[in-house]
Short mmCIF file of C-alpha atoms and ligand atoms in Angstrom, two decimals:
data_model
loop_
_atom_site.label_atom_id
_atom_site.label_comp_id
_atom_site.label_asym_id
_atom_site.label_seq_id
_atom_site.Cartn_x
_atom_site.Cartn_y
_atom_site.Cartn_z
CA UNK A 1101 14.47 4.97 22.36
CA UNK A 1102 11.07 6.36 22.60
CA UNK A 1103 9.68 6.84 18.90
CA UNK A 1104 6.47 6.23 16.99
CA UNK A 1105 5.20 5.54 13.65
CA UNK A 1106 3.29 8.21 11.77
CA UNK A 1107 -0.29 7.70 13.24
CA UNK A 1108 1.18 7.94 16.74
CA UNK A 1109 -0.66 4.61 17.71
CA UNK A 1110 2.47 2.20 17.82
CA UNK A 1111 5.76 2.99 19.98
CA UNK A 1112 8.53 0.58 18.71
CA UNK A 1113 10.02 -1.69 20.96
CA UNK A 1114 13.34 -1.65 19.45
CA UNK A 1115 16.18 -0.23 21.47
CA UNK A 1116 17.94 1.75 18.85
CA UNK A 1117 17.85 3.10 15.41
CA UNK A 1118 21.25 3.24 13.00
CA UNK A 1119 21.53 5.64 10.46
CA UNK A 1120 24.29 4.41 7.85
CA UNK A 1121 25.35 7.08 5.73
CA UNK A 1122 27.00 4.40 3.32
CA UNK A 1123 26.03 0.93 2.24
CA UNK A 1124 29.36 0.16 3.74
CA UNK A 1125 28.26 1.41 7.20
CA UNK A 1126 25.42 -0.40 6.64
CA UNK A 1127 26.87 -3.91 5.84
CA UNK A 1128 28.69 -3.47 9.25
CA UNK A 1129 26.03 -2.38 11.17
CA UNK A 1130 24.06 -5.66 9.83
CA UNK A 1131 27.21 -7.71 10.23
CA UNK A 1132 27.52 -6.46 14.05
CA UNK A 1133 23.88 -6.57 15.00
CA UNK A 1134 22.45 -9.80 16.47
CA UNK A 1135 18.55 -8.91 15.63
CA UNK A 1136 17.96 -6.14 13.20
CA UNK A 1137 14.78 -4.69 11.23
CA UNK A 1138 14.78 -2.07 8.30
CA UNK A 1139 12.46 0.76 9.03
CA UNK A 1140 11.14 3.04 6.26
CA UNK A 1141 8.79 6.15 6.77
CA UNK A 1142 6.86 4.67 9.37
CA UNK A 1143 3.63 4.70 8.00
CA UNK A 1144 2.69 1.47 8.79
CA UNK A 1145 -0.01 1.21 11.33
CA UNK A 1146 1.15 -2.07 13.08
CA UNK A 1147 4.31 -3.58 14.12
CA UNK A 1148 5.56 -5.02 11.03
CA UNK A 1149 8.64 -2.94 11.01
CA UNK A 1150 9.62 -3.11 14.41
CA UNK A 1151 12.09 -5.37 16.08
CA UNK A 1152 12.95 -6.35 19.75
CA UNK A 1153 16.68 -5.58 18.50
CA UNK A 1154 17.51 -2.55 16.77
CA UNK A 1155 16.22 -0.45 13.79
CA UNK A 1156 17.90 0.64 10.86
CA UNK A 1157 16.84 3.41 8.32
CA UNK A 1158 18.41 4.35 5.19
CA UNK A 1159 17.21 8.36 4.66
CA UNK A 1160 21.11 9.33 4.88
CA UNK A 1161 21.93 7.60 1.73
CA UNK A 1162 19.94 9.92 -0.36
CA UNK A 1163 17.84 9.21 -3.11
CA UNK A 1164 20.69 8.49 -5.80
CA UNK A 1165 18.04 8.33 -8.84
CA UNK A 1166 19.76 6.91 -12.00
CA UNK A 1167 17.16 6.56 -14.48
CA UNK A 1168 18.21 4.07 -17.50
CA UNK A 1169 19.88 5.11 -20.87
CA UNK A 1170 16.53 3.50 -22.68
CA UNK A 1171 14.43 5.42 -20.23
CA UNK A 1172 12.59 2.08 -19.23
CA UNK A 1173 13.44 1.44 -15.82
CA UNK A 1174 15.02 3.68 -12.95
CA UNK A 1175 16.87 2.52 -10.19
CA UNK A 1176 16.89 4.34 -6.81
CA UNK A 1177 17.63 4.30 -2.87
CA UNK A 1178 15.01 2.40 -1.26
CA UNK A 1179 14.02 5.07 1.59
CA UNK A 1180 13.37 7.50 -1.24
CA UNK A 1181 9.56 8.49 -1.44
CA UNK A 1182 7.66 8.12 -3.99
CA UNK A 1183 6.96 12.07 -4.51
CA UNK A 1184 10.69 12.87 -4.80
CA UNK A 1185 11.12 9.93 -7.42
CA UNK A 1186 7.92 10.89 -9.48
CA UNK A 1187 9.04 14.78 -9.72
CA UNK A 1188 12.47 13.34 -11.23
CA UNK A 1189 10.59 10.69 -13.61
CA UNK A 1190 8.07 13.51 -14.68
CA UNK A 1191 10.75 16.39 -15.42
CA UNK A 1192 12.30 13.56 -17.52
CA UNK A 1193 9.44 12.45 -19.25
CA UNK A 1194 8.63 9.44 -17.43
CA UNK A 1195 6.33 7.77 -14.87
CA UNK A 1196 5.23 5.12 -12.68
CA UNK A 1197 2.30 3.20 -13.69
CA UNK A 1198 0.46 4.29 -10.48
CA UNK A 1199 1.03 5.86 -7.03
CA UNK A 1200 -0.81 4.84 -3.59
CA UNK A 1201 -2.85 7.45 -1.79
CA UNK A 1202 0.31 9.14 0.03
CA UNK A 1203 3.08 10.16 -2.12
CA UNK A 1204 5.18 10.62 0.85
CA UNK A 1205 5.82 6.78 1.85
CA UNK A 1206 8.99 5.12 1.03
CA UNK A 1207 9.29 2.93 -1.93
CA UNK A 1208 11.24 0.59 -0.13
CA UNK A 1209 8.73 0.33 2.74
CA UNK A 1210 5.78 0.60 0.20
CA UNK A 1211 6.85 -2.36 -1.78
CA UNK A 1212 7.82 -4.48 0.91
CA UNK A 1213 4.26 -4.93 2.20
CA UNK A 1214 2.41 -4.88 -1.16
CA UNK A 1215 1.14 -1.33 -1.34
CA UNK A 1216 -1.18 -0.14 -3.78
CA UNK A 1217 -3.21 2.26 -5.88
CA UNK A 1218 -6.38 1.68 -7.94
CA UNK A 1219 -7.33 0.43 -11.28
CA UNK A 1220 -8.12 -3.02 -12.59
CA UNK A 1221 -5.66 -3.10 -14.92
CA UNK A 1222 -2.93 -1.89 -12.56
CA UNK A 1223 -0.62 -4.14 -10.46
CA UNK A 1224 0.24 -2.80 -6.90
CA UNK A 1225 3.40 -0.65 -6.42
CA UNK A 1226 5.77 -3.80 -6.01
CA UNK A 1227 4.74 -5.15 -9.27
CA UNK A 1228 6.58 -2.32 -10.84
CA UNK A 1229 9.92 -3.61 -9.10
CA UNK A 1230 12.15 -5.64 -11.50
CA UNK A 1231 15.57 -5.73 -9.16
CA UNK A 1232 16.83 -4.92 -5.89
CA UNK A 1233 19.90 -5.03 -3.69
CA UNK A 1234 19.77 -6.40 -0.41
CA UNK A 1235 22.24 -6.72 2.68
CA UNK A 1236 21.84 -10.22 3.87
CA UNK A 1237 22.12 -10.89 7.50
CA UNK A 1238 26.03 -11.66 7.04
CA UNK A 1239 26.59 -8.23 5.86
CA UNK A 1240 26.97 -9.23 1.99
CA UNK A 1241 25.37 -7.22 -0.51
CA UNK A 1242 23.67 -9.25 -3.06
CA UNK A 1243 21.49 -7.95 -6.22
CA UNK A 1244 18.60 -10.22 -7.48
CA UNK A 1245 16.24 -9.23 -10.55
CA UNK A 1246 13.40 -11.32 -12.45
CA UNK A 1247 15.85 -13.79 -13.90
CA UNK A 1248 16.39 -15.07 -10.33
CA UNK A 1249 13.92 -17.91 -9.29
CA UNK A 1250 13.91 -16.66 -5.73
CA UNK A 1251 12.98 -12.90 -7.07
CA UNK A 1252 9.08 -13.36 -6.61
CA UNK A 1253 9.59 -13.82 -2.94
CA UNK A 1254 11.57 -11.39 -2.47
CA UNK A 1255 10.12 -7.98 -3.21
CA UNK A 1256 7.05 -8.34 -0.63
CA UNK A 1257 9.00 -9.65 2.30
CA UNK A 1258 8.21 -7.71 5.15
CA UNK A 1259 12.08 -6.85 5.89
CA UNK A 1260 12.43 -10.55 6.63
CA UNK A 1261 14.80 -11.43 4.41
CA UNK A 1262 17.62 -8.21 4.76
CA UNK A 1263 17.80 -4.42 4.16
CA UNK A 1264 16.78 -3.63 0.82
CA UNK A 1265 19.45 -0.65 -0.31
CA UNK A 1266 18.10 0.16 -3.78
CA UNK A 1267 14.94 -0.86 -6.23
CA UNK A 1268 14.92 -0.94 -10.20
CA UNK A 1269 11.41 -0.21 -11.07
CA UNK A 1270 9.77 -0.22 -14.57
CA UNK A 1271 8.92 3.04 -15.82
CA UNK A 1272 6.95 4.45 -18.74
CA UNK A 1273 6.39 7.50 -21.00
CA UNK A 1274 4.87 9.89 -19.04
CA UNK A 1275 1.04 10.04 -19.12
CA UNK A 1276 -1.87 12.99 -18.14
CA UNK A 1277 -4.79 12.19 -16.16
CA UNK A 1278 -7.99 13.88 -15.84
CA UNK A 1279 -9.58 13.04 -12.25
CA UNK A 1280 -13.24 13.57 -11.93
CA UNK A 1281 -15.27 13.56 -8.82
CA UNK A 1282 -18.80 12.09 -8.57
CA UNK A 1283 -20.69 12.93 -5.43
CA UNK A 1284 -23.68 10.44 -3.94
CA UNK A 1285 -23.43 7.17 -5.33
CA UNK A 1286 -26.24 4.67 -4.22
CA UNK A 1287 -25.24 1.51 -2.55
CA UNK A 1288 -27.62 -0.20 -5.04
CA UNK A 1289 -25.81 0.90 -7.91
CA UNK A 1290 -22.62 0.02 -6.84
CA UNK A 1291 -23.89 -3.65 -6.10
CA UNK A 1292 -25.88 -3.61 -9.36
CA UNK A 1293 -22.90 -2.10 -11.61
CA UNK A 1294 -19.54 -2.84 -9.65
CA UNK A 1295 -17.54 -3.79 -12.73
CA UNK A 1296 -18.85 -1.11 -14.42
CA UNK A 1297 -18.01 1.26 -12.27
CA UNK A 1298 -14.56 -0.32 -11.31
CA UNK A 1299 -13.20 -0.06 -14.81
CA UNK A 1300 -14.91 3.72 -15.68
CA UNK A 1301 -11.43 4.98 -15.78
CA UNK A 1302 -7.47 3.94 -15.27
CA UNK A 1303 -7.97 4.22 -11.62
CA UNK A 1304 -11.20 4.49 -9.47
CA UNK A 1305 -11.64 5.16 -5.78
CA UNK A 1306 -15.15 4.71 -4.19
CA UNK A 1307 -15.63 6.38 -0.76
CA UNK A 1308 -18.01 6.67 1.77
CA UNK A 1309 -19.38 5.01 5.17
CA UNK A 1310 -21.47 2.25 5.48
CA UNK A 1311 -24.75 3.02 6.65
CA UNK A 1312 -27.68 5.21 4.51
CA UNK A 1313 -28.29 4.92 0.95
CA UNK A 1314 -25.37 6.54 -0.64
CA UNK A 1315 -21.99 6.41 -1.12
CA UNK A 1316 -19.95 9.75 -0.08
CA UNK A 1317 -18.04 9.87 -3.54
CA UNK A 1318 -16.27 8.39 -6.57
CA UNK A 1319 -12.99 9.20 -7.87
CA UNK A 1320 -12.57 8.48 -11.56
CA UNK A 1321 -8.99 9.02 -13.13
CA UNK A 1322 -8.91 8.69 -16.80
CA UNK A 1323 -5.78 9.13 -18.99
CA UNK A 1324 -6.25 11.89 -21.43
CA UNK A 1325 -3.73 10.33 -23.91
CA UNK A 1326 -4.63 6.79 -24.56
CA UNK A 1327 -8.08 6.56 -23.73
CA UNK A 1328 -10.54 9.30 -25.42
CA UNK A 1329 -11.81 10.71 -21.94
CA UNK A 1330 -15.70 9.97 -21.71
CA UNK A 1331 -17.01 12.23 -18.78
CA UNK A 1332 -20.63 11.25 -18.15
CA UNK A 1333 -22.60 13.50 -16.32
CA UNK A 1334 -24.05 10.78 -14.41
CA UNK A 1335 -22.07 7.50 -13.07
CA UNK A 1336 -24.90 5.45 -12.36
CA UNK A 1337 -26.84 7.96 -10.19
CA UNK A 1338 -23.62 9.54 -8.69
CA UNK A 1339 -23.50 13.06 -9.92
CA UNK A 1340 -20.49 14.89 -11.54
CA UNK A 1341 -19.33 17.81 -9.79
CA UNK A 1342 -19.05 20.44 -12.19
CA UNK A 1343 -19.16 23.54 -10.11
CA UNK A 1344 -15.46 24.18 -9.46
CA UNK A 1345 -15.68 24.87 -6.05
CA UNK A 1346 -15.48 21.57 -4.42
CA UNK A 1347 -13.05 21.99 -2.17
CA UNK A 1348 -12.04 18.81 0.21
CA UNK A 1349 -12.70 18.58 3.67
CA UNK A 1350 -9.13 19.20 4.35
CA UNK A 1351 -7.73 20.96 1.46
CA UNK A 1352 -4.83 18.01 1.61
CA UNK A 1353 -6.01 16.12 -1.29
CA UNK A 1354 -6.09 16.16 -5.13
CA UNK A 1355 -9.80 17.14 -5.35
CA UNK A 1356 -8.77 20.73 -5.61
CA UNK A 1357 -7.53 19.96 -9.26
CA UNK A 1358 -11.14 18.46 -9.95
CA UNK A 1359 -11.88 17.79 -14.19
CA UNK A 1360 -8.35 19.61 -15.05
CA UNK A 1361 -6.07 17.18 -16.71
CA UNK A 1362 -2.45 17.11 -14.92
CA UNK A 1363 0.86 14.77 -14.94
CA UNK A 1364 0.18 11.31 -13.68
CA UNK A 1365 2.06 12.82 -10.60
CA UNK A 1366 -0.29 15.26 -9.25
CA UNK A 1367 -3.45 13.07 -10.15
CA UNK A 1368 -2.83 9.64 -9.46
CA UNK A 1369 -2.28 10.27 -5.29
CA UNK A 1370 -4.84 11.38 -3.16
CA UNK A 1371 -2.84 13.54 -1.06
CA UNK A 1372 -0.64 16.35 -2.67
CA UNK A 1373 2.78 15.53 -2.41
CA UNK A 1374 3.99 19.05 -1.66
CA UNK A 1375 1.48 19.35 1.50
CA UNK A 1376 1.84 17.42 4.77
CA UNK A 1377 0.44 14.45 4.54
CA UNK A 1378 -2.73 14.52 6.62
CA UNK A 1379 -2.86 15.11 10.45
CA UNK A 1380 -1.47 11.36 12.05
CA UNK A 1381 -4.90 11.00 13.72
CA UNK A 1382 -6.08 8.22 12.04
CA UNK A 1383 -5.58 4.35 11.85
CA UNK A 1384 -6.01 1.94 9.00
CA UNK A 1385 -7.37 -1.25 8.07
CA UNK A 1386 -7.62 -3.09 4.84
CA UNK A 1387 -8.40 -6.52 3.35
CA UNK A 1388 -8.30 -7.85 0.23
CA UNK A 1389 -10.63 -10.16 -1.57
CA UNK A 1390 -10.79 -11.87 -4.87
CA UNK A 1391 -12.49 -9.65 -7.19
CA UNK A 1392 -15.02 -12.56 -8.02
CA UNK A 1393 -16.19 -12.19 -4.52
CA UNK A 1394 -15.85 -8.46 -4.15
CA UNK A 1395 -19.99 -7.67 -4.01
CA UNK A 1396 -20.64 -10.23 -1.85
CA UNK A 1397 -17.90 -9.19 0.61
CA UNK A 1398 -18.94 -5.59 0.32
CA UNK A 1399 -22.42 -6.44 1.15
CA UNK A 1400 -21.59 -8.54 3.82
CA UNK A 1401 -19.04 -5.95 5.63
CA UNK A 1402 -22.28 -3.55 4.98
CA UNK A 1403 -24.16 -5.61 7.46
CA UNK A 1404 -22.08 -4.23 10.21
CA UNK A 1405 -22.30 -0.61 9.45
CA UNK A 1406 -23.92 0.19 12.71
CA UNK A 1407 -21.09 -0.94 14.50
CA UNK A 1408 -18.35 0.25 11.78
CA UNK A 1409 -19.37 3.69 10.95
CA UNK A 1410 -19.35 5.42 14.71
CA UNK A 1411 -15.31 5.05 14.70
CA UNK A 1412 -15.38 5.60 10.87
CA UNK A 1413 -13.67 8.29 9.32
CA UNK A 1414 -14.18 7.17 5.59
CA UNK A 1415 -13.84 3.72 3.99
CA UNK A 1416 -12.81 3.23 0.27
CA UNK A 1417 -12.69 0.23 -2.27
CA UNK A 1418 -10.12 0.05 -4.69
CA UNK A 1419 -8.90 -2.77 -7.07
CA UNK A 1420 -5.58 -3.82 -8.89
CA UNK A 1421 -4.43 -6.51 -11.12
CA UNK A 1422 -2.83 -10.15 -9.81
CA UNK A 1423 0.63 -10.26 -9.51
CA UNK A 1424 3.16 -13.16 -8.90
CA UNK A 1425 4.98 -11.97 -5.53
CA UNK A 1426 4.58 -14.52 -3.13
CA UNK A 1427 3.36 -12.20 -0.27
CA UNK A 1428 1.43 -10.17 -2.32
CA UNK A 1429 -1.91 -9.54 -1.03
CA UNK A 1430 -2.87 -9.44 -4.87
CA UNK A 1431 -0.89 -12.86 -5.12
CA UNK A 1432 -2.77 -14.68 -8.19
CA UNK A 1433 -5.99 -13.03 -8.06
CA UNK A 1434 -7.83 -10.28 -9.55
CA UNK A 1435 -8.12 -8.17 -6.09
CA UNK A 1436 -10.75 -5.47 -4.85
CA UNK A 1437 -9.35 -3.59 -1.30
CA UNK A 1438 -11.86 -2.79 1.11
CA UNK A 1439 -10.28 -0.18 3.14
CA UNK A 1440 -10.97 1.48 6.21
CA UNK A 1441 -9.61 4.97 8.07
CA UNK A 1442 -10.66 4.84 11.33
CA UNK A 1443 -10.40 7.40 14.26
CA UNK A 1444 -7.45 6.71 16.52
CA UNK A 1445 -9.83 4.92 18.75
CA UNK A 1446 -7.56 1.54 19.17
CA UNK A 1447 -10.10 -0.02 21.92
CA UNK A 1448 -12.96 0.11 19.62
CA UNK A 1449 -11.05 -0.57 16.70
CA UNK A 1450 -9.99 -3.66 18.26
CA UNK A 1451 -13.75 -4.61 18.65
CA UNK A 1452 -14.93 -3.90 15.64
CA UNK A 1453 -11.99 -5.98 13.75
CA UNK A 1454 -12.60 -9.77 14.66
CA UNK A 1455 -16.73 -9.35 13.33
CA UNK A 1456 -15.35 -7.45 10.01
CA UNK A 1457 -12.71 -10.35 9.86
CA UNK A 1458 -15.90 -13.15 10.69
CA UNK A 1459 -18.17 -11.72 8.14
CA UNK A 1460 -15.40 -11.50 5.34
CA UNK A 1461 -14.20 -15.34 6.30
CA UNK A 1462 -16.20 -16.81 3.33
CA UNK A 1463 -14.08 -15.02 1.04
CA UNK A 1464 -10.78 -15.45 2.40
CA UNK A 1465 -9.69 -11.72 3.00
CA UNK A 1466 -5.82 -11.23 3.17
CA UNK A 1467 -4.85 -8.48 5.25
CA UNK A 1468 -2.98 -5.41 4.32
CA UNK A 1469 0.53 -6.31 6.11
CA UNK A 1470 0.80 -2.54 7.25
CA UNK A 1471 -2.37 -1.88 8.62
CA UNK A 1472 -4.40 -3.29 11.66
CA UNK A 1473 -5.75 -6.50 11.48
CA UNK A 1474 -7.00 -9.64 14.08
CA UNK A 1475 -6.10 -12.39 11.58
CA UNK A 1476 -3.97 -15.25 12.94
CA UNK A 1477 -1.16 -16.86 11.62
CA UNK A 1478 -3.47 -19.96 10.79
CA UNK A 1479 -5.74 -17.58 8.85
CA UNK A 1480 -3.05 -15.99 7.05
CA UNK A 1481 -1.38 -18.99 6.24
CA UNK A 1482 -4.02 -20.70 4.27
CA UNK A 1483 -4.42 -17.63 2.21
CA UNK A 1484 -0.97 -17.54 0.67
CA UNK A 1485 0.11 -20.34 -1.41
CA UNK A 1486 3.61 -19.62 -1.43
CA UNK A 1487 3.81 -19.24 2.42
CA UNK A 1488 5.80 -22.32 2.77
CA UNK A 1489 8.49 -21.39 -0.11
CA UNK A 1490 8.70 -17.94 1.51
CA UNK A 1491 9.69 -19.30 5.26
CA UNK A 1492 12.28 -21.42 3.27
CA UNK A 1493 13.74 -18.57 1.41
CA UNK A 1494 13.96 -16.99 4.84
CA UNK A 1495 15.76 -19.82 6.31
CA UNK A 1496 18.22 -19.98 3.92
CA UNK A 1497 19.11 -15.96 3.38
CA UNK A 1498 18.86 -15.61 7.23
CA UNK A 1499 19.77 -18.77 8.88
CA UNK A 1500 20.13 -17.18 12.05
CA UNK A 1501 17.07 -15.25 12.31
CA UNK A 1502 18.61 -11.95 12.61
CA UNK A 1503 15.70 -10.34 10.95
CA UNK A 1504 12.95 -12.51 12.63
CA UNK A 1505 10.75 -10.28 14.83
CA UNK A 1506 7.34 -10.81 17.30
CA UNK A 1507 5.58 -9.56 14.25
CA UNK A 1508 6.85 -12.28 12.01
CA UNK A 1509 6.98 -15.03 14.33
CA UNK A 1510 3.58 -14.50 15.05
CA UNK A 1511 1.91 -13.58 11.53
CA UNK A 1512 4.63 -15.65 9.25
CA UNK A 1513 6.45 -18.30 10.96
CA UNK A 1514 4.10 -19.15 13.69
CA UNK A 1515 1.82 -22.31 12.09
C1 FAD B 2565 -1.91 8.16 5.15
C2 FAD B 2565 -1.73 6.87 4.77
C3 FAD B 2565 -1.78 6.49 3.49
C4 FAD B 2565 -1.60 5.43 3.09
N1 FAD B 2565 -2.37 4.83 1.98
C5 FAD B 2565 -1.98 3.74 1.42
C6 FAD B 2565 -2.52 3.08 0.19
O1 FAD B 2565 -2.83 4.15 -0.93
N2 FAD B 2565 -2.11 1.94 -0.12
C7 FAD B 2565 -2.01 1.06 0.50
O2 FAD B 2565 -1.71 -0.10 0.21
N3 FAD B 2565 -1.33 1.36 1.58
C8 FAD B 2565 -1.28 2.60 2.23
N4 FAD B 2565 -1.14 3.16 3.19
C9 FAD B 2565 0.24 2.06 4.06
C10 FAD B 2565 1.72 1.84 3.71
O3 FAD B 2565 1.81 2.38 2.54
C11 FAD B 2565 2.47 0.88 4.22
O4 FAD B 2565 2.16 0.75 5.56
C12 FAD B 2565 3.67 0.86 3.53
O5 FAD B 2565 4.31 -0.27 3.92
C13 FAD B 2565 4.76 2.36 4.74
O6 FAD B 2565 5.68 2.15 3.93
P1 FAD B 2565 6.50 2.79 5.11
O7 FAD B 2565 8.05 3.34 3.89
O8 FAD B 2565 6.21 3.81 5.74
O9 FAD B 2565 7.45 1.83 5.84
P2 FAD B 2565 7.37 1.24 7.14
O10 FAD B 2565 6.03 1.45 7.72
O11 FAD B 2565 8.68 1.82 8.19
O12 FAD B 2565 7.79 -0.27 7.23
C14 FAD B 2565 6.82 -1.22 6.56
C15 FAD B 2565 7.87 -2.47 6.16
O13 FAD B 2565 8.90 -2.22 5.17
C16 FAD B 2565 9.72 -3.04 5.41
N5 FAD B 2565 11.25 -2.16 4.89
C17 FAD B 2565 10.90 -0.84 4.94
N6 FAD B 2565 12.47 -0.09 4.25
C18 FAD B 2565 12.90 -1.46 4.42
C19 FAD B 2565 14.17 -1.81 3.92
N7 FAD B 2565 14.98 -1.00 3.42
N8 FAD B 2565 14.38 -3.32 3.45
C20 FAD B 2565 13.94 -4.23 3.89
N9 FAD B 2565 12.18 -3.66 4.44
C21 FAD B 2565 12.01 -2.54 4.64
C22 FAD B 2565 9.83 -2.62 7.24
O14 FAD B 2565 10.85 -3.77 7.78
C23 FAD B 2565 8.40 -3.31 7.28
O15 FAD B 2565 7.86 -4.35 7.22
C24 FAD B 2565 -1.07 4.28 3.82
C25 FAD B 2565 -0.46 4.68 4.98
C26 FAD B 2565 -0.72 6.01 5.61
C27 FAD B 2565 -0.39 6.34 7.01
#
């Protein structure tokens, strides 16, 4: 097998990939394997989805989207991409609470790593999961929901517990979002008015580079139904883009619909679902810090701007609310995510990550599980209070370590 991830920076070590056409076939594959791991849509940038054994991908099961009669939830096969689910929900007058930047990512893969969008009052995408079905190491299929004491350990699980076949997500009535673009935010304003800026909309993204006096832009996404949109001409020094002519450099993002309200599924993600998801020439890193330390943490990273910017395409700052999922990077803390999209220069990135992690160390950053980082198991362990519970859960569901992998041995099981 010679297969790579979406970004092309990682070649899977697995010896084969199974694509079962039914849950029964999946159960037989799992039962017969000695080492196995689930693979989603391959959008992670590291070895989190890999195994030295065999991979299994559930794309052939199809989406099989089932909306609950009361419209309060939807159940879907895990390999379904967010864009497909979002289209069906919107057609039914329903919505999810949020989306990540790329709607082409599988729901199972995104929820397994705690993938997030932005918004002070929005939990990450896995916080919407209220039930799941999973094939365990012995080939049995079990269902779990929030009434199960283990459930908070089962949602963000990095493929360590089994192969998730279906997820049930909370839904809400559809809503419209207006996205406004502000250009040129002074760094001084970000530091002085961080909370005001991050809470200026339902979902706010601050983008830019680390050197210079100005950040490139701020996206403020406002719900037009329940919040009377207050559209300022100036956001703490960043200027509202009103010409209607602004086109994102790639043409792939939702900036082309600036200022025009539209359905949630066409505004919350950065990338447009109907277009290809960027070019795959980038790799990403992201650290989640406690909201209380956000300004100090961002300031510490900025000190390294001279070594980060030469290999950076863009950075981004987002927020999310706390959740109770044991391995979620937002576990038990209001969170701010500090993100880096790097050019695919692996050696240079490996050179700069330890410095970023050292600068962030006082703020106990949790790395995004699916992105590049250099932290070791000791640091990870210290930052996840429920890690021991997660290991015990993994031992009880997978006593023969069928779903173990080098990544999990190094990051989760090593102490
Ligand atoms: C262009 C781009 C934009 C991105 N934007 C964001 C963003 O806005 N926010 C953010 O937080 N992240 C973002 N990411 C990261 C991405 O969301 C995560 O890496 C996510 O986990 C990838 O999901 P995937 O379906 O590709 O899964 P994979 O990368 O294939 O796998 C990820 C993990 O999920 C597990 N998994 C997958 N399917 C199953 C299953 N059926 N059962 C059990 N475990 C399973 C795998 O074993 C692995 O541990 C982005 C990545 C890219 C490439």
